[in-house]
Tab-separated table of C-alpha atoms in Angstrom:
chain	number	residue	atom	x	y	z
A	1	MET	CA	99.160	82.715	83.127
A	2	TRP	CA	99.773	83.641	86.747
A	3	GLY	CA	102.457	86.311	86.042
A	4	VAL	CA	106.047	86.881	84.901
A	5	ILE	CA	109.063	85.504	86.792
A	6	TYR	CA	111.993	87.852	86.333
A	7	ARG	CA	114.563	85.084	87.095
A	8	ASP	CA	117.606	87.274	87.515
A	9	PHE	CA	116.627	89.928	90.054
A	10	LYS	CA	119.800	91.566	91.491
A	11	THR	CA	121.062	95.031	92.345
A	12	SER	CA	122.872	95.622	89.055
A	13	ASN	CA	119.533	95.172	87.189
A	14	VAL	CA	117.833	97.892	89.234
A	15	LEU	CA	118.330	101.370	87.805
A	16	LEU	CA	117.555	104.538	89.848
A	17	ASN	CA	116.430	107.851	88.332
A	18	ASP	CA	117.115	111.299	89.763
A	19	GLU	CA	114.264	110.794	92.253
A	20	PHE	CA	115.546	107.363	93.368
A	21	CYS	CA	112.591	105.656	91.669
A	22	PRO	CA	113.691	102.138	90.700
A	23	LYS	CA	113.359	100.721	87.182
A	24	LEU	CA	114.019	97.114	86.286
A	25	SER	CA	116.275	96.356	83.312
A	26	ASP	CA	117.433	93.263	81.409
A	27	PHE	CA	114.466	91.008	80.960
A	28	GLY	CA	116.415	88.501	78.872
A	29	LEU	CA	115.957	85.680	81.386
A	30	ALA	CA	112.293	86.411	82.311
A	31	ARG	CA	109.774	83.627	81.900
A	32	GLU	CA	106.015	83.367	81.950
A	33	GLY	CA	104.770	81.951	85.199
A	34	PRO	CA	103.016	78.593	85.665
A	35	GLN	CA	99.612	78.195	84.084
A	36	GLY	CA	96.490	76.388	85.127
A	37	ASP	CA	97.005	74.010	88.045
A	38	ASN	CA	100.801	74.026	87.661
A	39	THR	CA	102.825	75.300	90.595
A	40	HIS	CA	106.117	75.888	88.837
A	41	VAL	CA	107.854	76.223	85.505
A	42	THR	CA	110.925	73.970	84.866
A	43	THR	CA	113.862	75.677	83.168
A	44	ALA	CA	117.616	75.418	82.780
A	45	ARG	CA	119.280	76.944	85.881
A	46	VAL	CA	120.755	80.275	84.901
A	47	GLY	CA	121.189	83.605	86.712
A	48	THR	CA	123.670	85.131	89.110
A	49	GLN	CA	125.264	83.318	91.992
A	50	GLY	CA	123.973	84.403	95.373
A	51	TYR	CA	120.632	85.592	94.372
A	52	ALA	CA	118.700	82.498	93.107
A	53	ALA	CA	116.130	80.817	95.290
A	54	PRO	CA	117.002	77.394	96.764
A	55	GLU	CA	114.200	75.542	94.978
A	56	TYR	CA	115.452	76.897	91.658
A	57	VAL	CA	119.125	76.069	92.321
A	58	GLN	CA	118.297	72.580	93.431
A	59	THR	CA	115.626	71.541	90.930
A	60	GLY	CA	115.303	74.149	88.203
A	61	HIS	CA	111.729	74.748	89.312
A	62	LEU	CA	110.735	78.431	89.027
A	63	ARG	CA	107.862	79.635	91.161
A	64	LEU	CA	106.302	83.056	91.453
A	65	LYS	CA	107.943	83.550	94.820
A	66	SER	CA	111.350	82.694	93.522
A	67	ASP	CA	111.798	86.419	92.705
A	68	VAL	CA	110.758	87.270	96.317
A	69	TYR	CA	113.776	85.381	97.588
A	70	SER	CA	116.077	87.338	95.297
A	71	PHE	CA	114.441	90.578	96.571
A	72	GLY	CA	115.315	89.528	100.136
A	73	VAL	CA	118.911	89.217	99.053
A	74	VAL	CA	118.839	92.721	97.617
A	75	LEU	CA	117.349	94.102	100.834
A	76	TYR	CA	120.264	92.779	102.801
A	77	GLU	CA	122.632	94.296	100.237
A	78	ILE	CA	120.983	97.668	100.906
A	79	ILE	CA	121.217	97.178	104.644
A	80	THR	CA	124.844	96.085	104.736
A	81	GLY	CA	126.333	97.880	101.707
A	82	ARG	CA	127.860	94.545	100.735
A	83	ARG	CA	127.621	92.317	97.692
A	84	THR	CA	126.351	88.735	97.895
A	85	ILE	CA	129.886	87.456	97.577
A	86	GLU	CA	132.827	89.388	99.041
A	87	ARG	CA	136.002	87.457	98.211
A	88	ASN	CA	138.293	89.919	99.978
A	89	LYS	CA	136.566	89.386	103.264
A	90	PRO	CA	137.460	86.782	106.007
A	91	VAL	CA	135.972	83.352	105.233
A	92	ALA	CA	133.091	83.811	107.730
A	93	GLU	CA	131.999	86.977	106.068
A	94	ARG	CA	132.380	86.093	102.309
A	95	LYS	CA	128.840	84.927	101.714
A	96	LEU	CA	126.391	87.661	102.644
A	97	LEU	CA	123.445	85.536	103.766
A	98	ASP	CA	125.692	83.352	105.957
A	99	TRP	CA	127.212	86.373	107.570
A	100	VAL	CA	124.021	88.143	108.444
A	101	LYS	CA	122.492	85.146	110.102
A	102	GLU	CA	124.902	85.733	112.936
A	103	TYR	CA	123.376	89.219	113.581
A	104	PRO	CA	119.592	88.778	113.947
A	105	ALA	CA	117.456	91.848	113.586
A	106	ASP	CA	116.320	91.697	117.246
A	107	SER	CA	119.813	91.279	118.698
A	108	GLN	CA	122.020	93.987	120.079
A	109	ARG	CA	124.678	92.965	117.564
A	110	PHE	CA	122.476	93.751	114.580
A	111	SER	CA	123.900	97.265	114.044
A	112	MET	CA	127.240	95.713	113.441
A	113	ILE	CA	126.128	94.586	109.920
A	114	VAL	CA	124.549	97.920	108.882
A	115	ASP	CA	126.502	99.776	106.223
A	116	PRO	CA	129.254	101.590	108.124
A	117	ARG	CA	129.147	104.403	105.562
A	118	LEU	CA	125.905	105.530	107.123
A	119	ARG	CA	127.867	106.422	110.235
A	120	ASN	CA	124.960	105.508	112.498
A	121	ASN	CA	122.859	108.159	110.772
A	122	TYR	CA	119.815	106.015	110.210
A	123	PRO	CA	116.613	105.091	112.181
A	124	ILE	CA	117.507	101.804	113.857
A	125	ALA	CA	113.859	100.607	114.189
A	126	ALA	CA	113.463	100.962	110.310
A	127	ALA	CA	116.719	99.018	109.747
A	128	ARG	CA	115.504	96.246	112.014
A	129	SER	CA	112.139	96.131	110.326
A	130	LEU	CA	113.801	95.970	106.899
A	131	ALA	CA	115.975	93.027	108.031
A	132	LYS	CA	112.957	91.183	109.340
A	133	LEU	CA	111.209	91.699	106.009
A	134	ALA	CA	114.225	90.368	104.222
A	135	ASP	CA	114.219	87.297	106.484
A	136	LEU	CA	110.642	86.557	105.479
A	137	CYS	CA	111.541	86.892	101.777
A	138	LEU	CA	114.483	84.500	102.305
A	139	LYS	CA	112.362	81.652	103.810
A	140	LYS	CA	113.692	78.288	102.392
A	141	ASN	CA	110.146	77.117	101.577
A	142	ASP	CA	108.638	79.313	98.928
A	143	LYS	CA	105.137	78.839	100.485
A	144	ASP	CA	106.347	80.631	103.636
A	145	ARG	CA	107.428	83.741	101.748
A	146	PRO	CA	105.049	86.692	101.458
A	147	ALA	CA	103.720	87.626	98.087
A	148	MET	CA	105.474	90.572	96.415
A	149	GLU	CA	102.387	92.774	96.879
A	150	ILE	CA	102.616	92.271	100.646
A	151	VAL	CA	106.352	92.969	100.633
A	152	VAL	CA	105.698	96.276	98.808
A	153	GLU	CA	103.003	97.220	101.330
A	154	ARG	CA	105.318	96.513	104.308
A	155	LEU	CA	108.118	98.481	102.697
A	156	LYS	CA	105.837	101.418	102.345
A	157	LYS	CA	104.831	101.148	106.013
A	158	ILE	CA	108.481	100.995	107.153
A	159	ILE	CA	109.297	104.142	105.067
A	160	GLU	CA	106.302	106.043	106.370
A	161	GLU	CA	107.097	105.090	110.006
A	162	SER	CA	110.662	106.061	109.519
A	163	ALA	CA	109.813	109.437	108.061
A	164	GLY	CA	107.059	110.344	110.531
A	165	GLY	CA	107.692	108.330	113.657
A	166	GLU	CA	109.591	108.817	116.806
A	167	SER	CA	112.102	105.963	116.330
A	168	SER	CA	115.639	106.627	117.617
A	169	MET	CA	118.616	107.044	115.379
A	170	ALA	CA	121.290	104.421	115.664
A	171	GLY	CA	124.020	105.441	118.133
A	172	SER	CA	121.900	108.268	119.443
A	173	LYS	CA	119.176	108.885	122.034
A	174	GLU	CA	117.519	111.475	119.696
A	175	SER	CA	114.220	110.675	118.001
A	176	THR	CA	113.824	111.084	114.254
A	177	SER	CA	111.646	114.194	114.870
A	178	GLN	CA	114.515	115.775	116.716
A	179	VAL	CA	116.926	114.984	113.942
A	180	ARG	CA	114.483	116.401	111.367
A	181	SER	CA	114.300	119.652	113.329
A	182	LYS	CA	118.039	119.984	113.263
A	183	SER	CA	118.300	119.058	109.634
A	184	ARG	CA	116.003	121.968	108.789
A	185	VAL	CA	118.720	124.258	110.007
A	186	ALA	CA	121.785	122.216	109.002
A	187	GLY	CA	120.453	120.968	105.636
A	188	PRO	CA	119.193	117.501	104.581
A	189	VAL	CA	120.707	114.376	106.163
A	190	LYS	CA	122.508	112.350	103.507
A	191	GLY	CA	123.137	108.622	103.328
A	192	SER	CA	120.213	107.431	105.454
A	193	LEU	CA	118.179	104.287	104.787
A	194	ARG	CA	115.178	106.589	104.181
A	195	GLY	CA	116.878	108.169	101.195
A	196	GLY	CA	118.131	104.795	99.841
A	197	VAL	CA	114.814	103.090	99.307
A	198	SER	CA	112.049	104.310	97.147
A	199	VAL	CA	108.728	102.504	96.603
A	200	ARG	CA	106.191	103.686	94.104
A	201	GLY	CA	102.859	102.190	93.686
């Protein structure tokens, strides 16, 4: 056996404890991964709309990197503060993945999709890096997606650089070190991307 495929990875199945350490719940749809020379497991198509990888939706073939695609969706939910389907939004914005494609991570327009509740109080370089990582996870061909171990390592690096680097805050010319200096006096900064992602390993 090559591993376990969760099959229904989504935000509502990720629980956070008091230290923002994530715990997975609801393993009812999980399946054992392919064995031997097999590249996939064929199953009935179940799960939640908006999270499933294209190869699974189209063929029912589950691959180890099918969960990586779902993780990419969740990353964009964290970045934007939106759900995968927003029926109360204009037609062009209802499907999360279709909407974010119009705002590439390297574009000046990118900050327009970041959760407005953060009020520009986040390191813009970290947000861009997170979006680029999400884009890799969302590659249509599962062979082009990184393994989950690589995703975790890149997440750790983004968090470390965000916490200890000199990247500018969105909407500000101040560096993160300057903001940290002020926060020691004014108290901790709430609602930042740094506080919303926790990776333990």
